[in-house]
Amino acid sequence: MTTRHQIDDRTVATEQSEPSKPKPGRRTLMLGLATAGFAINFWAWALLSPLGPLFKDSLGLSAFQQALLVAVPVVVGSLGRIPVGALTDRFGGRAMFPAISLITIVPVLFLGLVGHGSLAALLVGGFFLGLGGTAFAVGVPFVNAWFPPQRRGLAIGIFGAGMGGTAISALTTVRLVGSGGVATPFIVTAVVLAVYAVVAALLLRDAPDRTVPTESVTRRLLDTVRLPVASQASLLYAVAFGGYVAFSVYLPAYLKTAYGLTQADAANRMAGFVLLAVLMRPVGGWLSDRVGPVRVLTVAFGVVTAGATVQAFTPALIPLGTIAFLSMAAALGAGSGAVFALVALLAPATKVGSVTGVVGAAGGLGGFVPPLVMGTLYGAFDSYALGLAALAVVAAGTLAFTVTVVQRSLRSEELMTKL
C-alpha cells in the first residue's frame, strides 16, 4: 500500500531531478538571455537618475522634487512586480520578457522626445518608465524553473547581476546627452529594448517541466501574501536591495552636495558602487548554496550597519568614505543574492513568481523611501547624517531579525523536508 509520505517523497525527488534534464548549454543560454533582458530593462528603468542634477538645474527643482523625480520609477517598478510575477507564473517568461521590453519603449521615447521639458511631464513619463523595473519578477521564476534546487542560488544570483543595467545608465547617459542632446540616451535605449524583444521572442523558451498554476491570479496573490517566506524575505529584501536602489538613484546627488563633486565624477563613482554590488550578487547566491543564506545575510547586514555608521559622520571621501561606500555596496549585493536563494528554498514551485513579485516590490519600495527621506532631512537640517544613521539602525534591526525569526523558519523547513 502506498502511503502519502511515499508519494510526497517521490514528488519532491521528481521536482528536484527534472530540472536537470535539459542540456547544460540550453540552461546557460536561457540564463544569459534572461540576464540580458533584466539588464536592458533596468538600464531603461534608471535613465532619470543620472540626469537628476541636470533637471534640477534646468527646471529649478528643489531637493525634494529631484528626489521625487528619481524615486517615482522605483515605486512603480516595485509595485508592478506583484501582478507581473503572478502573470509570469501563468504565462511564462517566454511571453513576458518580450512584452515588458516592448511596453517600456513607450515611456522611454516619450521622455526623450517630449517629456523632459517640465516636472509634470517627467513625473508622468517616470511613472510608466517604472514598468522596466518589473522585469525582475519575470526573470526569477523563469530561471528558477530551469535549474535544480542545489544550483538555484548561483543561477538566480547571476541573473540578479542584471541589475547592473543601472551601471550602464550611469556610465552612458550623461555622456550621450553631452554628445547628442537630452533625447539621445532615450533613443539608444529604445532601440536596444526593441532588438532584445525580437531576440527574446525568437530564442527564449520556458523550462519543459515548468509548473503552470490553475488558480486565478487573485487567488494566488492572496495565498502568496499568507506565506511566511513572503513576509520575511520582503523585509530582508527591502533593506538589502532597497539600500542598493536608494544609493544607485541618490548617490550622484549626495556626492555632488556633500563632497562637491562634478556631475560626471559623481555618476562615475555611483557606477563603481553599482558595479561592485552587481558582481557580489552572484557571489551571495553561490555562498548561500554552500553555507546557507542566513549566514550570508548576517554578515551582509553587519557590514551595512558598520558602513552606514561611519558614513553618517561624513568622513573624508578618500579613503574612509570610499571604503564605507564600497563595503556597503558589496554587502548589499551579496545580501540581495542571498534573499532569493532563501526564496528558492522556501517558496512552493507554483508560487515562485508570485513570491518574487511581492518580495521584489518590497525591495523596490525599500529604495523609494530613503531618497525622499534623505532629500527631506537635507532640506531641513542641511545634513545627510540623520538619514545615514537611520540606515544603520534599520540594518542592525534586520540583522537581529535574520538570526532569530528567519533562522527558525529555515530550520523548520529543513526539518519538514527530512520527515
CSV table of N, CA, C and O in Angstrom, one decimal, residues 131-176:
chain,number,residue,atom,x,y,z
A,131,LEU,N,7.7,50.5,-15.4
A,131,LEU,CA,7.4,49.2,-16.0
A,131,LEU,C,8.7,48.4,-16.2
A,131,LEU,O,8.7,47.2,-16.1
A,132,GLY,N,9.8,49.1,-16.6
A,132,GLY,CA,11.0,48.4,-16.9
A,132,GLY,C,11.5,47.7,-15.7
A,132,GLY,O,12.2,46.6,-15.8
A,133,GLY,N,11.2,48.2,-14.5
A,133,GLY,CA,11.7,47.6,-13.3
A,133,GLY,C,11.0,46.3,-12.9
A,133,GLY,O,11.4,45.5,-12.1
A,134,THR,N,9.9,46.0,-13.6
A,134,THR,CA,9.1,44.8,-13.3
A,134,THR,C,9.8,43.5,-13.9
A,134,THR,O,9.4,42.4,-13.6
A,135,ALA,N,10.8,43.7,-14.8
A,135,ALA,CA,11.4,42.6,-15.5
A,135,ALA,C,12.0,41.6,-14.5
A,135,ALA,O,12.2,40.4,-14.8
A,136,PHE,N,12.4,42.1,-13.3
A,136,PHE,CA,13.0,41.3,-12.3
A,136,PHE,C,12.0,40.1,-11.9
A,136,PHE,O,12.4,39.0,-11.7
A,137,ALA,N,10.7,40.5,-11.8
A,137,ALA,CA,9.7,39.5,-11.4
A,137,ALA,C,9.4,38.5,-12.5
A,137,ALA,O,8.8,37.4,-12.3
A,138,VAL,N,9.9,38.8,-13.7
A,138,VAL,CA,9.8,37.8,-14.8
A,138,VAL,C,10.9,36.8,-14.8
A,138,VAL,O,10.7,35.6,-15.0
A,139,GLY,N,12.1,37.3,-14.5
A,139,GLY,CA,13.3,36.5,-14.6
A,139,GLY,C,13.5,35.5,-13.5
A,139,GLY,O,14.0,34.4,-13.8
A,140,VAL,N,13.2,35.8,-12.3
A,140,VAL,CA,13.4,34.9,-11.2
A,140,VAL,C,12.7,33.6,-11.4
A,140,VAL,O,13.3,32.5,-11.3
A,141,PRO,N,11.3,33.6,-11.6
A,141,PRO,CA,10.6,32.3,-11.8
A,141,PRO,C,11.1,31.6,-13.0
A,141,PRO,O,11.1,30.4,-13.1
A,142,PHE,N,11.4,32.4,-14.1
A,142,PHE,CA,11.9,31.8,-15.3
A,142,PHE,C,13.2,31.0,-15.1
A,142,PHE,O,13.3,29.8,-15.5
A,143,VAL,N,14.2,31.6,-14.4
A,143,VAL,CA,15.4,31.0,-14.2
A,143,VAL,C,15.3,29.9,-13.2
A,143,VAL,O,15.9,28.8,-13.3
A,144,ASN,N,14.5,30.1,-12.1
A,144,ASN,CA,14.2,29.1,-11.1
A,144,ASN,C,13.8,27.8,-11.7
A,144,ASN,O,14.2,26.7,-11.2
A,145,ALA,N,12.9,27.8,-12.7
A,145,ALA,CA,12.3,26.6,-13.3
A,145,ALA,C,13.4,25.9,-14.1
A,145,ALA,O,13.2,24.6,-14.3
A,146,TRP,N,14.4,26.5,-14.6
A,146,TRP,CA,15.4,25.9,-15.4
A,146,TRP,C,16.5,25.2,-14.6
A,146,TRP,O,17.2,24.3,-15.2
A,147,PHE,N,16.6,25.4,-13.3
A,147,PHE,CA,17.8,24.9,-12.6
A,147,PHE,C,17.3,24.0,-11.4
A,147,PHE,O,16.3,24.3,-10.8
A,148,PRO,N,18.1,23.0,-11.0
A,148,PRO,CA,17.8,22.2,-9.9
A,148,PRO,C,18.0,23.0,-8.6
A,148,PRO,O,18.8,24.0,-8.6
A,149,PRO,N,17.4,22.6,-7.5
A,149,PRO,CA,17.5,23.4,-6.2
A,149,PRO,C,18.9,23.7,-5.8
A,149,PRO,O,19.2,24.8,-5.3
A,150,GLN,N,19.8,22.7,-5.9
A,150,GLN,CA,21.1,22.9,-5.4
A,150,GLN,C,21.9,23.9,-6.2
A,150,GLN,O,23.0,24.3,-5.8
A,151,ARG,N,21.4,24.4,-7.3
A,151,ARG,CA,22.1,25.3,-8.2
A,151,ARG,C,21.4,26.6,-8.4
A,151,ARG,O,21.8,27.5,-9.1
A,152,ARG,N,20.2,26.8,-7.7
A,152,ARG,CA,19.4,27.9,-7.9
A,152,ARG,C,20.0,29.2,-7.3
A,152,ARG,O,19.8,30.3,-7.8
A,153,GLY,N,20.6,29.1,-6.2
A,153,GLY,CA,21.2,30.2,-5.6
A,153,GLY,C,22.2,30.9,-6.5
A,153,GLY,O,22.1,32.1,-6.7
A,154,LEU,N,23.1,30.2,-7.1
A,154,LEU,CA,24.1,30.7,-8.0
A,154,LEU,C,23.4,31.3,-9.3
A,154,LEU,O,23.7,32.4,-9.8
A,155,ALA,N,22.5,30.5,-9.8
A,155,ALA,CA,21.8,30.8,-11.1
A,155,ALA,C,21.0,32.1,-10.9
A,155,ALA,O,21.1,33.1,-11.7
A,156,ILE,N,20.2,32.2,-9.8
A,156,ILE,CA,19.4,33.4,-9.6
A,156,ILE,C,20.3,34.6,-9.2
A,156,ILE,O,20.1,35.8,-9.6
A,157,GLY,N,21.5,34.3,-8.6
A,157,GLY,CA,22.4,35.4,-8.3
A,157,GLY,C,23.0,35.9,-9.6
A,157,GLY,O,23.2,37.1,-9.7
A,158,ILE,N,23.4,35.0,-10.5
A,158,ILE,CA,23.9,35.5,-11.8
A,158,ILE,C,22.8,36.3,-12.6
A,158,ILE,O,23.1,37.4,-13.1
A,159,PHE,N,21.6,35.8,-12.6
A,159,PHE,CA,20.5,36.6,-13.2
A,159,PHE,C,20.4,38.0,-12.5
A,159,PHE,O,20.2,39.0,-13.2
A,160,GLY,N,20.5,38.0,-11.2
A,160,GLY,CA,20.4,39.2,-10.4
A,160,GLY,C,21.5,40.3,-10.8
A,160,GLY,O,21.3,41.5,-10.6
A,161,ALA,N,22.6,39.8,-11.3
A,161,ALA,CA,23.6,40.7,-11.7
A,161,ALA,C,23.1,41.6,-12.9
A,161,ALA,O,23.8,42.6,-13.2
A,162,GLY,N,22.0,41.3,-13.5
A,162,GLY,CA,21.4,42.2,-14.5
A,162,GLY,C,21.0,43.5,-13.9
A,162,GLY,O,20.8,44.4,-14.7
A,163,MET,N,21.0,43.6,-12.6
A,163,MET,CA,20.7,44.9,-12.0
A,163,MET,C,21.8,45.9,-12.4
A,163,MET,O,21.7,47.1,-12.2
A,164,GLY,N,22.9,45.4,-12.9
A,164,GLY,CA,24.0,46.3,-13.4
A,164,GLY,C,23.5,47.1,-14.6
A,164,GLY,O,24.3,48.0,-15.0
A,165,GLY,N,22.3,46.9,-15.1
A,165,GLY,CA,21.8,47.8,-16.1
A,165,GLY,C,21.8,49.3,-15.6
A,165,GLY,O,21.9,50.2,-16.4
A,166,THR,N,21.7,49.5,-14.3
A,166,THR,CA,21.8,50.8,-13.7
A,166,THR,C,23.1,51.4,-13.9
A,166,THR,O,23.3,52.6,-14.0
A,167,ALA,N,24.2,50.5,-13.9
A,167,ALA,CA,25.5,51.0,-14.1
A,167,ALA,C,25.7,51.4,-15.6
A,167,ALA,O,26.4,52.4,-15.8
A,168,ILE,N,25.1,50.7,-16.5
A,168,ILE,CA,25.1,51.1,-17.9
A,168,ILE,C,24.5,52.5,-18.0
A,168,ILE,O,25.1,53.4,-18.7
A,169,SER,N,23.4,52.7,-17.4
A,169,SER,CA,22.8,54.0,-17.4
A,169,SER,C,23.7,55.1,-16.8
A,169,SER,O,23.9,56.2,-17.4
A,170,ALA,N,24.3,54.8,-15.7
A,170,ALA,CA,25.2,55.8,-15.0
A,170,ALA,C,26.4,56.1,-15.9
A,170,ALA,O,26.8,57.3,-15.9
A,171,LEU,N,26.9,55.1,-16.6
A,171,LEU,CA,28.1,55.4,-17.4
A,171,LEU,C,27.9,56.0,-18.7
A,171,LEU,O,28.8,56.7,-19.3
A,172,THR,N,26.7,55.8,-19.3
A,172,THR,CA,26.4,56.3,-20.6
A,172,THR,C,25.5,57.5,-20.8
A,172,THR,O,25.6,58.3,-21.7
A,173,THR,N,24.6,57.6,-19.8
A,173,THR,CA,23.5,58.6,-20.0
A,173,THR,C,24.0,60.1,-20.1
A,173,THR,O,23.7,60.8,-21.1
A,174,VAL,N,24.9,60.5,-19.2
A,174,VAL,CA,25.4,61.8,-19.2
A,174,VAL,C,26.3,62.1,-20.4
A,174,VAL,O,26.2,63.1,-21.1
A,175,ARG,N,27.1,61.1,-20.8
A,175,ARG,CA,27.9,61.2,-21.9
A,175,ARG,C,27.1,61.4,-23.2
A,175,ARG,O,27.5,62.2,-24.1
A,176,LEU,N,26.1,60.6,-23.3
A,176,LEU,CA,25.2,60.6,-24.5
A,176,LEU,C,24.5,62.0,-24.6
A,176,LEU,O,24.3,62.5,-25.7
